[in-house]
Amino acid sequence: MADSSSQKWQATVLTLFPEMFSGALEYSIPGRAREANIWELETVQIRDFATDKHRTVDDTPFGGGPGMVMRPDVIDAAIEAVSDKPGPLIYMSPRGERFDQRIAQELAEEDGVKILCGRYEGIDQRVLDKHQIREVSLGDFVLSGGEPAAIAMLDSMVRLLPGALGADASLDEESFTSGLLEYPQYTRPSDWEGRKTPEVLLSGNHGKIRDWRLDQAKEITKERRPDLFSTYVGDAE
């Protein structure tokens, strides 16, 4: 488990497009956390491990079919090159287990994470089997490659690292942390275009505010994500 006092959390990404990671993760919470040396990011160009003059990383699939498949020898060499980097190895795949807050927390508690981003029709199954790579999906949709999903996952993990947020207490009430979606938020002005802030939030009674927020979170979760609400009720029982 990571010790924030002794080392930075290390993210290592194997990708054909390292430049994609120099944008989104340079700003806001991830960017400030990198400047504060809470975490660091290393991108590794998969194409550097190709052995032919054209730096070929893919080939046609055995058995026919559309598209190309990333070669096991190239991917294996890239994986071996980062074997000394901390953290489990994750492969972004639409057939993987669904990424959620629980997995984000689990990986944030490691010393780091290594993420393999596929392209084309995916990666030769043999290299996945050899390294027993954990497959993770961002959701039930298909992207052009693993990079956008990896960026979203890294953002969700980094904000859980100690010191990444100014007030760690804010993590406790975010969506999914308690198994519920977050309650509605309001700020000034208290009366905007005839729409008024709920009186309880202006009362100063923290007990009533806490109860109202919990009730709102339950109602919203029950309406919008009945699957989450069923799990929440089951856990409570």
Coordinates of C-alpha atoms in Angstrom, one line a residue:
M1 CA 0.0 0.0 0.0
A2 CA 1.2 3.5 -0.9
D3 CA 2.8 5.6 1.8
S4 CA 2.4 9.2 0.8
S5 CA 5.2 10.3 3.1
S6 CA 7.9 8.2 1.4
Q7 CA 7.0 8.0 -2.3
K8 CA 4.8 9.3 -5.1
W9 CA 2.0 7.2 -6.5
Q10 CA 3.2 6.0 -9.9
A11 CA 1.1 5.7 -13.0
T12 CA 2.7 4.0 -16.0
V13 CA 0.7 3.8 -19.3
L14 CA 1.6 1.7 -22.3
T15 CA 0.1 3.3 -25.4
L16 CA 0.5 4.1 -29.1
F17 CA -0.5 7.7 -28.4
P18 CA 1.5 9.1 -25.4
E19 CA 0.7 12.7 -26.4
M20 CA -2.9 12.1 -25.5
F21 CA -2.0 12.1 -21.8
S22 CA -0.3 15.5 -21.8
G23 CA -3.5 17.4 -21.9
A24 CA -6.4 16.4 -19.6
L25 CA -4.2 15.3 -16.7
E26 CA -2.2 18.5 -16.6
Y27 CA -5.1 20.6 -15.2
S28 CA -7.3 20.9 -12.2
I29 CA -6.9 18.3 -9.4
P30 CA -4.6 15.9 -11.3
G31 CA -2.4 18.7 -12.5
R32 CA -2.1 20.3 -9.0
A33 CA -1.4 16.9 -7.5
R34 CA 1.4 16.3 -9.9
E35 CA 2.9 19.7 -9.2
A36 CA 2.7 18.8 -5.5
N37 CA 4.6 15.5 -6.1
I38 CA 1.7 13.4 -5.0
W39 CA 1.8 11.3 -8.1
E40 CA 3.7 11.0 -11.3
L41 CA 2.9 9.8 -14.8
E42 CA 5.1 7.9 -17.2
T43 CA 3.9 7.1 -20.7
V44 CA 5.6 4.3 -22.7
Q45 CA 5.4 4.2 -26.5
I46 CA 4.5 0.6 -27.5
R47 CA 5.8 1.1 -31.0
D48 CA 9.4 1.4 -29.6
F49 CA 9.3 -2.3 -29.0
A50 CA 8.6 -3.3 -32.6
T51 CA 11.5 -5.1 -34.3
D52 CA 11.0 -4.3 -38.0
K53 CA 12.0 -1.2 -39.8
H54 CA 8.4 -0.1 -40.2
R55 CA 7.8 -0.4 -36.4
T56 CA 4.8 -2.7 -36.9
V57 CA 2.7 -3.4 -33.9
D58 CA -0.3 -5.2 -35.4
D59 CA -1.2 -7.9 -37.9
T60 CA -4.3 -9.5 -39.4
P61 CA -6.3 -11.8 -37.2
F62 CA -6.0 -15.6 -37.5
G63 CA -9.3 -17.0 -38.7
G64 CA -10.1 -13.9 -40.7
G65 CA -12.3 -11.0 -39.8
P66 CA -12.1 -7.2 -40.0
G67 CA -9.4 -5.0 -38.5
M68 CA -6.0 -5.8 -37.0
V69 CA -4.8 -7.3 -33.8
M70 CA -1.9 -6.0 -31.7
R71 CA 1.0 -8.5 -31.8
P72 CA 1.9 -10.5 -28.7
D73 CA 5.6 -10.3 -29.1
V74 CA 5.5 -6.5 -29.2
I75 CA 3.1 -6.1 -26.3
D76 CA 5.1 -8.7 -24.3
A77 CA 8.3 -6.7 -24.7
A78 CA 6.6 -3.5 -23.7
I79 CA 5.2 -5.1 -20.5
E80 CA 8.6 -6.6 -19.6
A81 CA 10.2 -3.2 -19.9
V82 CA 8.0 -1.8 -17.1
S83 CA 8.0 -4.9 -14.9
D84 CA 9.8 -3.0 -12.2
K85 CA 7.2 -0.3 -12.1
P86 CA 4.8 -0.4 -9.1
G87 CA 1.2 -1.5 -9.1
P88 CA -1.0 -4.1 -10.9
L89 CA -1.3 -4.2 -14.7
I90 CA -4.7 -3.2 -16.1
Y91 CA -5.8 -3.7 -19.7
M92 CA -8.6 -1.4 -20.9
S93 CA -11.1 -3.6 -22.6
P94 CA -14.9 -3.4 -23.2
R95 CA -15.2 -7.1 -22.1
G96 CA -13.5 -6.3 -18.7
E97 CA -15.1 -5.9 -15.3
R98 CA -17.0 -2.6 -15.0
F99 CA -14.9 0.2 -13.4
D100 CA -16.5 1.8 -10.4
Q101 CA -15.6 3.8 -7.3
R102 CA -14.7 0.6 -5.4
I103 CA -12.0 -0.3 -8.0
A104 CA -10.8 3.3 -8.1
Q105 CA -10.3 3.2 -4.3
E106 CA -8.6 -0.2 -4.5
L107 CA -6.1 1.0 -7.1
A108 CA -5.5 4.3 -5.4
E109 CA -4.4 2.3 -2.3
E110 CA -1.7 0.6 -4.3
D111 CA 1.8 2.1 -4.9
G112 CA 0.7 2.8 -8.4
V113 CA -0.9 1.3 -11.5
K114 CA 0.2 0.2 -14.9
I115 CA -2.4 0.6 -17.7
L116 CA -2.2 -1.1 -21.1
C117 CA -4.1 0.7 -23.8
G118 CA -5.2 -1.4 -26.8
R119 CA -6.1 -0.2 -30.3
Y120 CA -7.6 -1.8 -33.4
E121 CA -9.4 -5.1 -32.6
G122 CA -7.5 -5.5 -29.4
I123 CA -4.5 -7.5 -28.2
D124 CA -3.6 -11.1 -28.9
Q125 CA -5.1 -13.2 -26.1
R126 CA -1.9 -15.2 -25.5
V127 CA -0.1 -12.2 -24.0
L128 CA -3.1 -11.4 -21.8
D129 CA -3.0 -15.0 -20.5
K130 CA 0.7 -15.0 -20.0
H131 CA 0.7 -12.0 -17.8
Q132 CA -2.7 -12.7 -16.2
I133 CA -3.7 -9.1 -17.0
R134 CA -6.8 -7.7 -15.3
E135 CA -9.2 -6.4 -17.8
V136 CA -11.3 -3.4 -16.9
S137 CA -14.1 -1.6 -18.8
L138 CA -15.2 2.0 -18.4
G139 CA -18.7 1.1 -19.5
D140 CA -20.9 -0.6 -22.1
F141 CA -19.7 1.3 -25.1
V142 CA -16.8 1.2 -27.5
L143 CA -14.0 3.8 -27.9
S144 CA -11.4 4.2 -30.5
G145 CA -8.8 2.9 -28.0
G146 CA -8.0 2.5 -24.4
E147 CA -6.5 6.0 -23.9
P148 CA -9.7 8.0 -23.2
A149 CA -10.8 5.4 -20.7
A150 CA -7.4 5.3 -19.0
I151 CA -7.4 9.1 -18.6
A152 CA -10.8 9.0 -17.0
M153 CA -9.8 6.2 -14.7
L154 CA -6.5 8.0 -13.7
D155 CA -8.5 11.1 -12.9
S156 CA -10.8 9.2 -10.6
M157 CA -7.9 7.4 -8.8
V158 CA -5.6 10.5 -8.4
R159 CA -8.3 12.5 -6.6
L160 CA -8.5 9.8 -4.0
L161 CA -4.8 10.0 -3.1
P162 CA -4.0 11.6 0.2
G163 CA -3.5 15.4 -0.2
A164 CA -4.9 15.5 -3.8
L165 CA -8.0 17.3 -2.6
G166 CA -7.9 20.3 -0.3
A167 CA -10.6 18.9 2.0
D168 CA -10.6 15.1 2.2
A169 CA -14.0 15.3 3.9
S170 CA -15.5 16.2 0.6
L171 CA -14.7 12.6 -0.6
D172 CA -17.0 11.2 2.0
E173 CA -20.2 12.7 0.5
E174 CA -19.5 12.2 -3.2
S175 CA -21.6 10.0 -5.4
F176 CA -20.9 6.3 -5.0
T177 CA -18.7 6.7 -1.9
S178 CA -21.6 5.7 0.4
G179 CA -23.3 3.6 -2.3
L180 CA -25.7 6.4 -3.2
L181 CA -25.7 9.2 -5.8
E182 CA -25.0 12.6 -4.4
Y183 CA -27.7 14.9 -3.0
P184 CA -28.5 18.2 -4.9
Q185 CA -26.3 21.2 -4.2
Y186 CA -27.2 24.9 -3.9
T187 CA -25.4 28.2 -3.5
R188 CA -26.0 32.0 -3.7
P189 CA -28.4 33.6 -4.5
S190 CA -30.9 31.7 -2.4
D191 CA -33.7 32.9 -4.6
W192 CA -32.8 32.6 -8.3
E193 CA -35.5 33.4 -11.0
G194 CA -38.1 32.4 -8.5
R195 CA -36.5 29.1 -7.7
K196 CA -35.8 29.0 -4.0
T197 CA -33.2 27.1 -2.0
P198 CA -34.8 24.5 0.3
E199 CA -35.3 26.2 3.6
V200 CA -33.6 23.4 5.6
L201 CA -30.3 24.3 4.0
L202 CA -30.6 27.8 5.3
S203 CA -31.7 26.7 8.8
G204 CA -28.2 26.2 10.3
N205 CA -29.5 22.9 11.9
H206 CA -26.7 20.5 10.8
G207 CA -28.7 17.5 12.0
K208 CA -31.7 18.3 9.9
I209 CA -29.4 19.2 6.9
R210 CA -27.7 15.8 7.2
D211 CA -31.0 14.0 7.3
W212 CA -32.4 16.0 4.3
R213 CA -29.3 15.2 2.2
L214 CA -29.5 11.5 3.0
D215 CA -33.2 11.4 2.1
Q216 CA -32.5 13.3 -1.2
A217 CA -29.6 10.9 -2.0
K218 CA -31.8 7.9 -1.4
E219 CA -34.7 9.3 -3.6
I220 CA -32.4 10.2 -6.4
T221 CA -30.6 6.9 -6.4
K222 CA -33.9 5.0 -6.2
E223 CA -35.2 6.9 -9.2
R224 CA -32.2 7.1 -11.4
R225 CA -30.1 4.0 -10.4
P226 CA -32.4 1.3 -9.0
D227 CA -29.5 -1.2 -9.3
L228 CA -27.4 0.9 -6.9
F229 CA -30.3 1.5 -4.6
S230 CA -31.0 -2.2 -4.3
T231 CA -27.4 -2.9 -3.4
Y232 CA -27.5 -0.1 -0.8
V233 CA -30.6 -1.5 0.8
G234 CA -29.1 -5.0 0.8
D235 CA -25.9 -3.8 2.5
A236 CA -27.9 -1.8 5.1
E237 CA -29.9 -4.8 6.0

